[in-house]
PDB file of C-alpha atoms in Angstrom:
ATOM      1  CA  UNK I 151      -0.209   0.002   0.333  1.00  0.00           C
ATOM      2  CA  UNK I 152       1.696   3.167  -0.408  1.00  0.00           C
ATOM      3  CA  UNK I 153       1.780   4.840   2.028  1.00  0.00           C
ATOM      4  CA  UNK I 154       0.267   8.941   2.554  1.00  0.00           C
ATOM      5  CA  UNK I 155       1.626  12.678   1.645  1.00  0.00           C
ATOM      6  CA  UNK I 156       0.072  13.825   4.945  1.00  0.00           C
ATOM      7  CA  UNK I 157      -1.409  17.663   3.771  1.00  0.00           C
ATOM      8  CA  UNK I 158      -2.911  20.268   6.564  1.00  0.00           C
ATOM      9  CA  UNK I 159      -5.766  21.126   5.474  1.00  0.00           C
ATOM     10  CA  UNK I 160      -7.840  24.292   7.732  1.00  0.00           C
ATOM     11  CA  UNK I 161      -5.655  23.333  10.252  1.00  0.00           C
ATOM     12  CA  UNK I 162      -6.337  19.616  10.512  1.00  0.00           C
ATOM     13  CA  UNK I 163      -3.771  16.587   9.253  1.00  0.00           C
ATOM     14  CA  UNK I 164      -5.669  14.957   6.447  1.00  0.00           C
ATOM     15  CA  UNK I 165      -4.168  11.764   4.556  1.00  0.00           C
ATOM     16  CA  UNK I 166      -3.696  11.838   0.827  1.00  0.00           C
ATOM     17  CA  UNK I 167      -2.786   8.231  -1.144  1.00  0.00           C
ATOM     18  CA  UNK I 168      -2.134   8.917  -4.100  1.00  0.00           C
ATOM     19  CA  UNK I 169      -3.813   5.758  -5.293  1.00  0.00           C
ATOM     20  CA  UNK I 170      -7.254   6.312  -6.040  1.00  0.00           C
ATOM     21  CA  UNK I 171      -8.511   2.524  -5.421  1.00  0.00           C
ATOM     22  CA  UNK I 172      -6.630   2.456  -1.471  1.00  0.00           C
ATOM     23  CA  UNK I 173      -9.799   2.027   0.785  1.00  0.00           C
ATOM     24  CA  UNK I 174     -10.569   4.105   3.236  1.00  0.00           C
ATOM     25  CA  UNK I 175     -14.571   3.637   5.687  1.00  0.00           C
ATOM     26  CA  UNK I 176     -17.521   5.146   3.806  1.00  0.00           C
ATOM     27  CA  UNK I 177     -19.702   6.523   6.305  1.00  0.00           C
ATOM     28  CA  UNK I 178     -22.465   8.355   4.907  1.00  0.00           C
ATOM     29  CA  UNK I 179     -25.429   8.098   6.447  1.00  0.00           C
ATOM     30  CA  UNK I 180     -29.014   9.480   5.836  1.00  0.00           C
ATOM     31  CA  UNK I 181     -31.447   9.861   8.059  1.00  0.00           C
ATOM     32  CA  UNK I 182     -34.884   8.961   7.120  1.00  0.00           C
ATOM     33  CA  UNK I 183     -37.527   9.992   8.428  1.00  0.00           C
ATOM     34  CA  UNK I 184     -41.910   9.082   8.117  1.00  0.00           C
ATOM     35  CA  UNK I 185     -40.780   5.443   6.395  1.00  0.00           C
ATOM     36  CA  UNK I 186     -41.517   4.237   9.322  1.00  0.00           C
ATOM     37  CA  UNK I 187     -42.304   5.254  12.677  1.00  0.00           C
ATOM     38  CA  UNK I 188     -38.521   4.796  14.300  1.00  0.00           C
ATOM     39  CA  UNK I 189     -35.912   6.912  11.692  1.00  0.00           C
ATOM     40  CA  UNK I 190     -34.156   4.589   9.334  1.00  0.00           C
ATOM     41  CA  UNK I 191     -30.976   5.172   9.322  1.00  0.00           C
ATOM     42  CA  UNK I 192     -29.057   4.684   5.216  1.00  0.00           C
ATOM     43  CA  UNK I 193     -25.567   3.334   5.179  1.00  0.00           C
ATOM     44  CA  UNK I 194     -24.657   5.054   1.666  1.00  0.00           C
ATOM     45  CA  UNK I 195     -22.311   3.203  -0.520  1.00  0.00           C
ATOM     46  CA  UNK I 196     -21.845   5.541  -3.550  1.00  0.00           C
ATOM     47  CA  UNK I 197     -20.093   7.590  -1.679  1.00  0.00           C
ATOM     48  CA  UNK I 198     -17.262   5.214  -2.664  1.00  0.00           C
ATOM     49  CA  UNK I 199     -14.923   5.674  -5.449  1.00  0.00           C
ATOM     50  CA  UNK I 200     -16.425   2.871  -7.628  1.00  0.00           C
ATOM     51  CA  UNK I 201     -19.795   5.094  -6.498  1.00  0.00           C
ATOM     52  CA  UNK I 202     -21.193   1.578  -4.896  1.00  0.00           C
ATOM     53  CA  UNK I 203     -20.270  -1.437  -2.290  1.00  0.00           C
ATOM     54  CA  UNK I 204     -18.627  -3.422  -4.876  1.00  0.00           C
ATOM     55  CA  UNK I 205     -15.687  -1.213  -4.867  1.00  0.00           C
ATOM     56  CA  UNK I 206     -14.702  -3.526  -1.057  1.00  0.00           C
ATOM     57  CA  UNK I 207     -15.188  -7.623  -2.363  1.00  0.00           C
ATOM     58  CA  UNK I 208     -13.385  -6.515  -6.053  1.00  0.00           C
ATOM     59  CA  UNK I 209     -10.381  -5.214  -4.055  1.00  0.00           C
ATOM     60  CA  UNK I 210     -10.661  -7.316  -1.754  1.00  0.00           C
ATOM     61  CA  UNK I 211     -11.043 -10.296  -4.341  1.00  0.00           C
ATOM     62  CA  UNK I 212      -8.030  -9.116  -6.322  1.00  0.00           C
ATOM     63  CA  UNK I 213      -5.092  -8.800  -3.801  1.00  0.00           C
ATOM     64  CA  UNK I 214      -5.868 -12.056  -2.094  1.00  0.00           C
ATOM     65  CA  UNK I 215      -4.720 -12.979  -6.367  1.00  0.00           C
ATOM     66  CA  UNK I 216      -1.616 -10.237  -6.089  1.00  0.00           C
ATOM     67  CA  UNK I 217      -0.783 -11.797  -2.695  1.00  0.00           C
ATOM     68  CA  UNK I 218      -0.993 -15.714  -3.914  1.00  0.00           C
ATOM     69  CA  UNK I 219       1.401 -14.546  -7.466  1.00  0.00           C
ATOM     70  CA  UNK I 220      -1.754 -15.602  -8.809  1.00  0.00           C
ATOM     71  CA  UNK I 221      -1.918 -13.035 -11.800  1.00  0.00           C
ATOM     72  CA  UNK I 222      -0.427 -11.064 -12.931  1.00  0.00           C
ATOM     73  CA  UNK I 223      -0.423  -8.676 -16.452  1.00  0.00           C
ATOM     74  CA  UNK I 224      -0.931 -11.140 -19.431  1.00  0.00           C
ATOM     75  CA  UNK I 225      -3.478 -12.253 -16.633  1.00  0.00           C
ATOM     76  CA  UNK I 226      -7.663 -11.961 -18.126  1.00  0.00           C
ATOM     77  CA  UNK I 227      -9.472 -11.483 -15.077  1.00  0.00           C
ATOM     78  CA  UNK I 228     -12.889 -12.680 -15.684  1.00  0.00           C
ATOM     79  CA  UNK I 229     -15.873 -12.232 -13.663  1.00  0.00           C
ATOM     80  CA  UNK I 230     -19.627 -12.411 -14.124  1.00  0.00           C
ATOM     81  CA  UNK I 231     -21.398  -8.608 -12.831  1.00  0.00           C
ATOM     82  CA  UNK I 232     -24.556  -7.030 -12.928  1.00  0.00           C
ATOM     83  CA  UNK I 233     -23.563  -4.437 -13.328  1.00  0.00           C
ATOM     84  CA  UNK I 234     -21.292  -2.409 -10.290  1.00  0.00           C
ATOM     85  CA  UNK I 235     -18.960  -5.085  -9.412  1.00  0.00           C
ATOM     86  CA  UNK I 236     -17.750  -4.971 -13.020  1.00  0.00           C
ATOM     87  CA  UNK I 237     -17.514  -1.555 -12.461  1.00  0.00           C
ATOM     88  CA  UNK I 238     -16.351  -1.593  -9.635  1.00  0.00           C
ATOM     89  CA  UNK I 239     -13.118  -4.684 -11.387  1.00  0.00           C
ATOM     90  CA  UNK I 240     -13.069  -2.505 -14.780  1.00  0.00           C
ATOM     91  CA  UNK I 241     -11.471   0.583 -12.457  1.00  0.00           C
ATOM     92  CA  UNK I 242      -9.471  -1.445 -10.320  1.00  0.00           C
ATOM     93  CA  UNK I 243      -7.662  -3.799 -13.927  1.00  0.00           C
ATOM     94  CA  UNK I 244      -7.722  -0.200 -15.329  1.00  0.00           C
ATOM     95  CA  UNK I 245      -5.399   1.411 -12.611  1.00  0.00           C
ATOM     96  CA  UNK I 246      -3.144  -2.131 -12.037  1.00  0.00           C
ATOM     97  CA  UNK I 247      -2.411  -2.606 -15.639  1.00  0.00           C
ATOM     98  CA  UNK I 248      -4.753  -5.902 -15.261  1.00  0.00           C
ATOM     99  CA  UNK I 249      -6.917  -6.946 -18.309  1.00  0.00           C
ATOM    100  CA  UNK I 250     -10.751  -7.714 -17.391  1.00  0.00           C
ATOM    101  CA  UNK I 251     -13.664  -9.643 -18.989  1.00  0.00           C
ATOM    102  CA  UNK I 252     -17.297  -8.569 -17.460  1.00  0.00           C
ATOM    103  CA  UNK I 253     -19.715 -11.464 -18.516  1.00  0.00           C
ATOM    104  CA  UNK I 254     -22.997  -9.813 -17.887  1.00  0.00           C
ATOM    105  CA  UNK I 255     -26.160  -9.971 -18.976  1.00  0.00           C
ATOM    106  CA  UNK I 256     -29.361  -8.347 -20.809  1.00  0.00           C
ATOM    107  CA  UNK I 257     -30.766  -6.682 -16.919  1.00  0.00           C
ATOM    108  CA  UNK I 258     -26.935  -4.478 -16.808  1.00  0.00           C
ATOM    109  CA  UNK I 259     -27.818  -0.387 -18.276  1.00  0.00           C
ATOM    110  CA  UNK I 260     -26.050   0.889 -20.718  1.00  0.00           C
ATOM    111  CA  UNK I 261     -24.339   2.948 -18.672  1.00  0.00           C
ATOM    112  CA  UNK I 262     -22.950   0.505 -16.526  1.00  0.00           C
ATOM    113  CA  UNK I 263     -21.588  -1.108 -19.592  1.00  0.00           C
ATOM    114  CA  UNK I 264     -20.636   1.222 -21.587  1.00  0.00           C
ATOM    115  CA  UNK I 265     -18.965   2.418 -18.120  1.00  0.00           C
ATOM    116  CA  UNK I 266     -16.360  -0.863 -18.679  1.00  0.00           C
ATOM    117  CA  UNK I 267     -16.075  -0.513 -21.603  1.00  0.00           C
ATOM    118  CA  UNK I 268     -14.820   3.541 -20.794  1.00  0.00           C
ATOM    119  CA  UNK I 269     -12.245   1.568 -17.919  1.00  0.00           C
ATOM    120  CA  UNK I 270     -10.966  -0.527 -21.141  1.00  0.00           C
ATOM    121  CA  UNK I 271     -12.822  -3.489 -19.732  1.00  0.00           C
ATOM    122  CA  UNK I 272     -14.748  -5.934 -22.508  1.00  0.00           C
ATOM    123  CA  UNK I 273     -17.634  -7.168 -22.126  1.00  0.00           C
ATOM    124  CA  UNK I 274     -19.520 -10.126 -22.958  1.00  0.00           C
ATOM    125  CA  UNK I 275     -23.563  -9.173 -22.917  1.00  0.00           C
ATOM    126  CA  UNK I 276     -25.575 -12.686 -22.256  1.00  0.00           C
ATOM    127  CA  UNK I 277     -29.449 -12.341 -24.074  1.00  0.00           C
ATOM    128  CA  UNK I 278     -30.816 -15.334 -23.433  1.00  0.00           C
ATOM    129  CA  UNK I 279     -32.170 -16.626 -20.301  1.00  0.00           C
ATOM    130  CA  UNK I 280     -31.485 -19.625 -18.061  1.00  0.00           C
ATOM    131  CA  UNK I 281     -34.655 -21.612 -16.869  1.00  0.00           C
ATOM    132  CA  UNK I 282     -35.489 -19.697 -13.384  1.00  0.00           C
ATOM    133  CA  UNK I 283     -35.837 -16.971 -15.433  1.00  0.00           C
ATOM    134  CA  UNK I 284     -32.745 -14.884 -14.692  1.00  0.00           C
ATOM    135  CA  UNK I 285     -29.449 -14.590 -16.796  1.00  0.00           C
ATOM    136  CA  UNK I 286     -26.738 -15.808 -14.017  1.00  0.00           C
ATOM    137  CA  UNK I 287     -26.746 -20.068 -14.379  1.00  0.00           C
ATOM    138  CA  UNK I 288     -25.688 -18.363 -18.664  1.00  0.00           C
ATOM    139  CA  UNK I 289     -23.459 -16.111 -17.723  1.00  0.00           C
ATOM    140  CA  UNK I 290     -21.081 -18.856 -15.782  1.00  0.00           C
ATOM    141  CA  UNK I 291     -21.338 -21.312 -18.424  1.00  0.00           C
ATOM    142  CA  UNK I 292     -19.892 -18.649 -20.836  1.00  0.00           C
ATOM    143  CA  UNK I 293     -17.712 -18.000 -18.508  1.00  0.00           C
ATOM    144  CA  UNK I 294     -16.542 -21.926 -17.700  1.00  0.00           C
ATOM    145  CA  UNK I 295     -16.410 -22.083 -21.842  1.00  0.00           C
ATOM    146  CA  UNK I 296     -14.657 -19.618 -21.739  1.00  0.00           C
ATOM    147  CA  UNK I 297     -11.153 -20.845 -19.446  1.00  0.00           C
ATOM    148  CA  UNK I 298     -11.904 -23.794 -21.352  1.00  0.00           C
ATOM    149  CA  UNK I 299     -10.851 -22.207 -23.957  1.00  0.00           C
ATOM    150  CA  UNK I 300      -8.236 -19.593 -23.372  1.00  0.00           C
ATOM    151  CA  UNK I 301      -5.549 -19.781 -20.789  1.00  0.00           C
ATOM    152  CA  UNK I 302      -3.258 -17.565 -18.378  1.00  0.00           C
ATOM    153  CA  UNK I 303      -7.242 -15.964 -17.305  1.00  0.00           C
ATOM    154  CA  UNK I 304      -9.376 -15.730 -14.339  1.00  0.00           C
ATOM    155  CA  UNK I 305     -11.992 -16.417 -13.091  1.00  0.00           C
ATOM    156  CA  UNK I 306     -12.374 -14.460  -9.112  1.00  0.00           C
ATOM    157  CA  UNK I 307     -16.237 -16.533  -8.593  1.00  0.00           C
ATOM    158  CA  UNK I 308     -17.911 -14.212  -6.503  1.00  0.00           C
ATOM    159  CA  UNK I 309     -20.605 -16.677  -5.510  1.00  0.00           C
ATOM    160  CA  UNK I 310     -18.463 -18.808  -4.339  1.00  0.00           C
ATOM    161  CA  UNK I 311     -15.144 -16.845  -3.384  1.00  0.00           C
ATOM    162  CA  UNK I 312     -15.233 -16.382   0.573  1.00  0.00           C
ATOM    163  CA  UNK I 313     -12.832 -13.057   0.187  1.00  0.00           C
ATOM    164  CA  UNK I 314     -16.373 -11.501  -0.733  1.00  0.00           C
ATOM    165  CA  UNK I 315     -17.482 -11.474   2.872  1.00  0.00           C
ATOM    166  CA  UNK I 316     -15.090 -10.897   4.209  1.00  0.00           C
ATOM    167  CA  UNK I 317     -14.854  -8.114   2.537  1.00  0.00           C
ATOM    168  CA  UNK I 318     -17.689  -6.915   4.597  1.00  0.00           C
ATOM    169  CA  UNK I 319     -17.145  -8.957   7.628  1.00  0.00           C
ATOM    170  CA  UNK I 320     -14.119  -6.825   7.274  1.00  0.00           C
ATOM    171  CA  UNK I 321     -15.248  -3.611   6.676  1.00  0.00           C
ATOM    172  CA  UNK I 322     -19.179  -2.727   6.367  1.00  0.00           C
ATOM    173  CA  UNK I 323     -20.176  -4.258   8.792  1.00  0.00           C
ATOM    174  CA  UNK I 324     -17.087  -3.005  11.085  1.00  0.00           C
ATOM    175  CA  UNK I 325     -18.073   0.089   9.969  1.00  0.00           C
ATOM    176  CA  UNK I 326     -21.513  -0.079  10.942  1.00  0.00           C
ATOM    177  CA  UNK I 327     -20.598  -1.169  14.475  1.00  0.00           C
ATOM    178  CA  UNK I 328     -18.755   1.758  14.414  1.00  0.00           C
ATOM    179  CA  UNK I 329     -20.681   4.315  13.852  1.00  0.00           C
ATOM    180  CA  UNK I 330     -24.238   3.380  15.808  1.00  0.00           C
ATOM    181  CA  UNK I 331     -23.617   2.244  20.160  1.00  0.00           C
ATOM    182  CA  UNK I 332     -26.602   0.120  19.117  1.00  0.00           C
ATOM    183  CA  UNK I 333     -28.508  -1.550  16.542  1.00  0.00           C
ATOM    184  CA  UNK I 334     -31.493  -2.967  17.057  1.00  0.00           C
ATOM    185  CA  UNK I 335     -31.617  -3.897  13.109  1.00  0.00           C
ATOM    186  CA  UNK I 336     -30.504  -4.144  10.280  1.00  0.00           C
ATOM    187  CA  UNK I 337     -32.084  -4.433   6.303  1.00  0.00           C
ATOM    188  CA  UNK I 338     -29.093  -5.928   3.657  1.00  0.00           C
ATOM    189  CA  UNK I 339     -30.042  -6.612  -0.190  1.00  0.00           C
ATOM    190  CA  UNK I 340     -29.904 -10.628  -0.836  1.00  0.00           C
ATOM    191  CA  UNK I 341     -27.214 -10.151  -4.105  1.00  0.00           C
ATOM    192  CA  UNK I 342     -23.993 -12.776  -4.347  1.00  0.00           C
ATOM    193  CA  UNK I 343     -25.035 -12.824  -0.059  1.00  0.00           C
ATOM    194  CA  UNK I 344     -20.946 -11.502  -0.113  1.00  0.00           C
ATOM    195  CA  UNK I 345     -22.422  -8.306   1.687  1.00  0.00           C
ATOM    196  CA  UNK I 346     -24.892 -10.173   4.374  1.00  0.00           C
ATOM    197  CA  UNK I 347     -22.735 -13.011   5.209  1.00  0.00           C
ATOM    198  CA  UNK I 348     -20.299 -10.261   5.828  1.00  0.00           C
ATOM    199  CA  UNK I 349     -22.534  -8.791   8.288  1.00  0.00           C
ATOM    200  CA  UNK I 350     -24.173 -11.573   9.743  1.00  0.00           C
ATOM    201  CA  UNK I 351     -21.050 -13.496  10.742  1.00  0.00           C
ATOM    202  CA  UNK I 352     -20.085 -10.014  12.278  1.00  0.00           C
ATOM    203  CA  UNK I 353     -22.792  -9.573  13.696  1.00  0.00           C
ATOM    204  CA  UNK I 354     -23.001 -12.874  15.422  1.00  0.00           C
ATOM    205  CA  UNK I 355     -20.102 -12.802  16.683  1.00  0.00           C
ATOM    206  CA  UNK I 356     -19.665  -8.794  18.192  1.00  0.00           C
ATOM    207  CA  UNK I 357     -24.140  -7.037  18.846  1.00  0.00           C
ATOM    208  CA  UNK I 358     -25.463 -10.825  18.168  1.00  0.00           C
ATOM    209  CA  UNK I 359     -28.653  -9.104  19.236  1.00  0.00           C
ATOM    210  CA  UNK I 360     -29.292  -7.327  16.996  1.00  0.00           C
ATOM    211  CA  UNK I 361     -32.247  -8.674  14.219  1.00  0.00           C
ATOM    212  CA  UNK I 362     -30.805  -9.138  10.867  1.00  0.00           C
ATOM    213  CA  UNK I 363     -33.427  -9.384   7.841  1.00  0.00           C
ATOM    214  CA  UNK I 364     -32.322 -10.499   4.602  1.00  0.00           C
ATOM    215  CA  UNK I 365     -34.103  -9.197   1.609  1.00  0.00           C
ATOM    216  CA  UNK I 366     -34.325 -11.182  -1.811  1.00  0.00           C
ATOM    217  CA  UNK I 367     -36.945  -9.910  -5.467  1.00  0.00           C
ATOM    218  CA  UNK I 368     -39.660 -12.541  -6.629  1.00  0.00           C
ATOM    219  CA  UNK I 369     -38.326 -14.612  -8.722  1.00  0.00           C
ATOM    220  CA  UNK I 370     -35.118 -15.368  -7.132  1.00  0.00           C
ATOM    221  CA  UNK I 371     -33.457 -19.117  -6.081  1.00  0.00           C
ATOM    222  CA  UNK I 372     -31.469 -17.625  -3.299  1.00  0.00           C
ATOM    223  CA  UNK I 373     -33.366 -18.925  -0.521  1.00  0.00           C
ATOM    224  CA  UNK I 374     -36.208 -21.196  -2.609  1.00  0.00           C
ATOM    225  CA  UNK I 375     -38.133 -20.279  -4.103  1.00  0.00           C
ATOM    226  CA  UNK I 376     -39.625 -20.930  -7.152  1.00  0.00           C
ATOM    227  CA  UNK I 377     -38.656 -19.323  -9.973  1.00  0.00           C
ATOM    228  CA  UNK I 378     -39.547 -15.523 -11.960  1.00  0.00           C
ATOM    229  CA  UNK I 379     -38.465 -13.751 -14.538  1.00  0.00           C
ATOM    230  CA  UNK I 380     -36.891 -10.629 -12.822  1.00  0.00           C
ATOM    231  CA  UNK I 381     -36.300  -6.524 -14.957  1.00  0.00           C
ATOM    232  CA  UNK I 382     -34.064  -5.438 -12.143  1.00  0.00           C
ATOM    233  CA  UNK I 383     -30.499  -6.129 -10.986  1.00  0.00           C
ATOM    234  CA  UNK I 384     -28.398  -5.282  -8.242  1.00  0.00           C
ATOM    235  CA  UNK I 385     -30.903  -8.261  -5.582  1.00  0.00           C
ATOM    236  CA  UNK I 386     -31.354 -12.216  -6.531  1.00  0.00           C
ATOM    237  CA  UNK I 387     -29.693 -14.612  -8.437  1.00  0.00           C
ATOM    238  CA  UNK I 388     -30.981 -17.337 -10.621  1.00  0.00           C
ATOM    239  CA  UNK I 389     -28.583 -19.603  -9.527  1.00  0.00           C
ATOM    240  CA  UNK I 390     -27.762 -19.549  -5.659  1.00  0.00           C
ATOM    241  CA  UNK I 391     -24.722 -18.526  -4.417  1.00  0.00           C
ATOM    242  CA  UNK I 392     -22.484 -20.991  -2.086  1.00  0.00           C
ATOM    243  CA  UNK I 393     -20.533 -18.416   0.299  1.00  0.00           C
ATOM    244  CA  UNK I 394     -25.035 -18.489   1.157  1.00  0.00           C
ATOM    245  CA  UNK I 395     -24.894 -19.714   4.953  1.00  0.00           C
ATOM    246  CA  UNK I 396     -28.694 -20.587   4.862  1.00  0.00           C
ATOM    247  CA  UNK I 397     -28.792 -21.924   8.360  1.00  0.00           C
ATOM    248  CA  UNK I 398     -27.851 -18.004   9.349  1.00  0.00           C
ATOM    249  CA  UNK I 399     -30.950 -15.798   7.848  1.00  0.00           C
ATOM    250  CA  UNK I 400     -33.589 -16.527  10.339  1.00  0.00           C
ATOM    251  CA  UNK I 401     -35.365 -13.246   8.576  1.00  0.00           C
ATOM    252  CA  UNK I 402     -36.578 -13.025   4.951  1.00  0.00           C
ATOM    253  CA  UNK I 403     -38.590 -10.676   3.027  1.00  0.00           C
ATOM    254  CA  UNK I 404     -39.096 -11.678  -0.780  1.00  0.00           C
ATOM    255  CA  UNK I 405     -40.331  -8.235  -2.877  1.00  0.00           C
ATOM    256  CA  UNK I 406     -42.121  -8.191  -6.025  1.00  0.00           C
ATOM    257  CA  UNK I 407     -40.270  -5.441  -8.763  1.00  0.00           C
ATOM    258  CA  UNK I 408     -43.985  -3.185  -8.849  1.00  0.00           C
ATOM    259  CA  UNK I 409     -42.937  -2.878  -5.016  1.00  0.00           C
ATOM    260  CA  UNK I 410     -38.970  -1.748  -5.712  1.00  0.00           C
ATOM    261  CA  UNK I 411     -40.567   0.491  -8.247  1.00  0.00           C
ATOM    262  CA  UNK I 412     -43.272   2.166  -5.793  1.00  0.00           C
ATOM    263  CA  UNK I 413     -40.726   2.287  -3.530  1.00  0.00           C
ATOM    264  CA  UNK I 414     -37.478   4.162  -5.939  1.00  0.00           C
ATOM    265  CA  UNK I 415     -40.759   6.381  -6.704  1.00  0.00           C
ATOM    266  CA  UNK I 416     -41.631   7.414  -4.377  1.00  0.00           C
ATOM    267  CA  UNK I 417     -38.011   8.265  -3.034  1.00  0.00           C
ATOM    268  CA  UNK I 418     -37.550  10.357  -6.048  1.00  0.00           C
ATOM    269  CA  UNK I 419     -40.362  12.527  -4.512  1.00  0.00           C
ATOM    270  CA  UNK I 420     -38.517  12.675  -1.282  1.00  0.00           C
ATOM    271  CA  UNK I 421     -35.398  14.488  -3.408  1.00  0.00           C
ATOM    272  CA  UNK I 422     -33.791  11.002  -2.617  1.00  0.00           C
ATOM    273  CA  UNK I 423     -32.289   9.377  -6.543  1.00  0.00           C
ATOM    274  CA  UNK I 424     -32.192   5.187  -4.769  1.00  0.00           C
ATOM    275  CA  UNK I 425     -30.671   2.357  -6.444  1.00  0.00           C
ATOM    276  CA  UNK I 426     -33.013  -0.860  -7.842  1.00  0.00           C
ATOM    277  CA  UNK I 427     -31.704  -2.127  -4.806  1.00  0.00           C
ATOM    278  CA  UNK I 428     -32.124   0.985  -2.350  1.00  0.00           C
ATOM    279  CA  UNK I 429     -36.052   0.811  -3.303  1.00  0.00           C
ATOM    280  CA  UNK I 430     -36.439  -2.901  -2.704  1.00  0.00           C
ATOM    281  CA  UNK I 431     -34.806  -3.368   1.125  1.00  0.00           C
ATOM    282  CA  UNK I 432     -37.422   0.026   1.993  1.00  0.00           C
ATOM    283  CA  UNK I 433     -39.813  -1.481   0.613  1.00  0.00           C
ATOM    284  CA  UNK I 434     -38.793  -4.227   2.841  1.00  0.00           C
ATOM    285  CA  UNK I 435     -38.322  -2.313   6.036  1.00  0.00           C
ATOM    286  CA  UNK I 436     -42.015  -0.441   5.405  1.00  0.00           C
ATOM    287  CA  UNK I 437     -43.520  -4.138   6.229  1.00  0.00           C
ATOM    288  CA  UNK I 438     -41.875  -4.121   9.545  1.00  0.00           C
ATOM    289  CA  UNK I 439     -43.606  -1.188  11.001  1.00  0.00           C
ATOM    290  CA  UNK I 440     -46.223  -3.031  13.060  1.00  0.00           C
ATOM    291  CA  UNK I 441     -43.177  -5.026  14.559  1.00  0.00           C
ATOM    292  CA  UNK I 442     -39.989  -1.817  15.246  1.00  0.00           C
ATOM    293  CA  UNK I 443     -40.968   0.692  17.652  1.00  0.00           C
ATOM    294  CA  UNK I 444     -39.910   4.591  17.515  1.00  0.00           C
ATOM    295  CA  UNK I 445     -36.981   4.072  19.845  1.00  0.00           C
ATOM    296  CA  UNK I 446     -34.935   1.425  18.402  1.00  0.00           C
ATOM    297  CA  UNK I 447     -32.295   1.729  15.537  1.00  0.00           C
ATOM    298  CA  UNK I 448     -33.311   0.237  11.999  1.00  0.00           C
ATOM    299  CA  UNK I 449     -29.790   0.749   9.707  1.00  0.00           C
ATOM    300  CA  UNK I 450     -30.117  -0.327   6.226  1.00  0.00           C
ATOM    301  CA  UNK I 451     -27.069  -0.579   3.855  1.00  0.00           C
ATOM    302  CA  UNK I 452     -28.262   0.710   0.884  1.00  0.00           C
ATOM    303  CA  UNK I 453     -25.566  -0.292  -2.503  1.00  0.00           C
ATOM    304  CA  UNK I 454     -26.247   2.227  -4.832  1.00  0.00           C
ATOM    305  CA  UNK I 455     -27.762   5.506  -6.264  1.00  0.00           C
ATOM    306  CA  UNK I 456     -30.374   5.738  -8.147  1.00  0.00           C
ATOM    307  CA  UNK I 457     -27.841   6.911 -11.650  1.00  0.00           C
ATOM    308  CA  UNK I 458     -28.121   3.654 -13.914  1.00  0.00           C
ATOM    309  CA  UNK I 459     -31.765   3.368 -13.168  1.00  0.00           C
ATOM    310  CA  UNK I 460     -32.495   6.387 -15.009  1.00  0.00           C
ATOM    311  CA  UNK I 461     -34.026   4.770 -18.512  1.00  0.00           C
ATOM    312  CA  UNK I 462     -35.541   1.960 -16.584  1.00  0.00           C
ATOM    313  CA  UNK I 463     -37.327   2.599 -12.995  1.00  0.00           C
ATOM    314  CA  UNK I 464     -37.305   6.049 -13.136  1.00  0.00           C
ATOM    315  CA  UNK I 465     -38.846   6.378 -17.328  1.00  0.00           C
ATOM    316  CA  UNK I 466     -42.628   5.573 -17.517  1.00  0.00           C
ATOM    317  CA  UNK I 467     -42.878   3.807 -20.613  1.00  0.00           C
ATOM    318  CA  UNK I 468     -39.981   1.069 -19.639  1.00  0.00           C
ATOM    319  CA  UNK I 469     -43.094   0.744 -16.296  1.00  0.00           C
ATOM    320  CA  UNK I 470     -45.905   0.360 -18.439  1.00  0.00           C
ATOM    321  CA  UNK I 471     -43.285  -2.435 -19.929  1.00  0.00           C
ATOM    322  CA  UNK I 472     -42.454  -3.785 -17.035  1.00  0.00           C
ATOM    323  CA  UNK I 473     -47.135  -3.917 -15.905  1.00  0.00           C
ATOM    324  CA  UNK I 474     -47.921  -5.931 -19.049  1.00  0.00           C
ATOM    325  CA  UNK I 475     -45.367  -8.900 -18.303  1.00  0.00           C
ATOM    326  CA  UNK I 476     -47.317  -9.475 -14.578  1.00  0.00           C
TER     327      UNK I 476
END
C-alpha cells in the first residue's frame, strides 16, 4: 500500500493517498423519517470511489490473487456481474494494468456497460435467459467455456469466493457497529449474499442481539423459492451462491419488481434518487412498521445510487412495459 502524504487543510491533518483504489471507510448515512415509526439510517455506499459497495469485494478478491502470485499483467481477470462489481473491477484493473473481461446480461444498464468499456474492460452481454428466468447460469456457462478455451485467465467467482463476504466482515459490518452504539434492526439486500453473509458473521460475533433481515427479489431462487422473471438487476439470483449459509438467515423478506419501482419513485419525490436494491430494501422495511418500536435503531445498507436506473425504474415507458408482464 502506498505511504500517505500528510497535508494540513483548515488546521486539520489529512492523509492523501496516491492510489485511487486505496480503500477508506465510507460512513455516509442519511436519516430517513416517515418510512416507519422509527428513523431509518441508510448507509450510502455510492460514496465509494467506484460508486457502489462492490469496490470492497472487488479490491479484496484481486489483492488476494496478488498476494498468492496468481495474476500478472498478461492475465485476463474474468467475472460475471450485473453491473456494479463489473464497474469496480474495471476501475481496479485499469489502475493496476490488468486485463478484465466482464460477462453481464441484458438487464445491465447501458450506462454500466459503457462505463466498464470506458475503463478498458471487454464486456460480453448474455441475452438468453436460463430455465429459472434469469441469466446467471448462462453467464457462468459462458465463463466456463471461456476458461477452457483460453490460457492465463482467472475467474474471481464472487458467488463462491470467501473474500466476497470477508470484505464486508472486515469493512461494511465493522463500519456499521463503529457508527452506532447499538443497532436493533439491520436490513441487508441479498444478491451474491456477500454483504449479507459478511454482516451476519460479524454481528453474530459482536452484536448477536441485532435482528438482521435479508431482502430478496420475487423470482429469485437464492432462498429456495420458485423461480420467475426479474427485471431489476442487483438483488436476487437464478442460481444459489455457494457462499450462502441459509441456516444463518433467520428473517427474510421477498419484494416484487412493482413494490421496488413504487418505493424508488416515492423516494425520488422526497429528493432521494435511490437504486433498485435500495428501493427493494426500503419496501421490506415498511413491512416491519408494526413490529419496530419508535425508539429502536434501524439501519439499512444502500448499495448504490439511482443514476444507472434512469432508463428503467425512473422511465415511465419502461415501467409500463413491466406492468404488462404481470
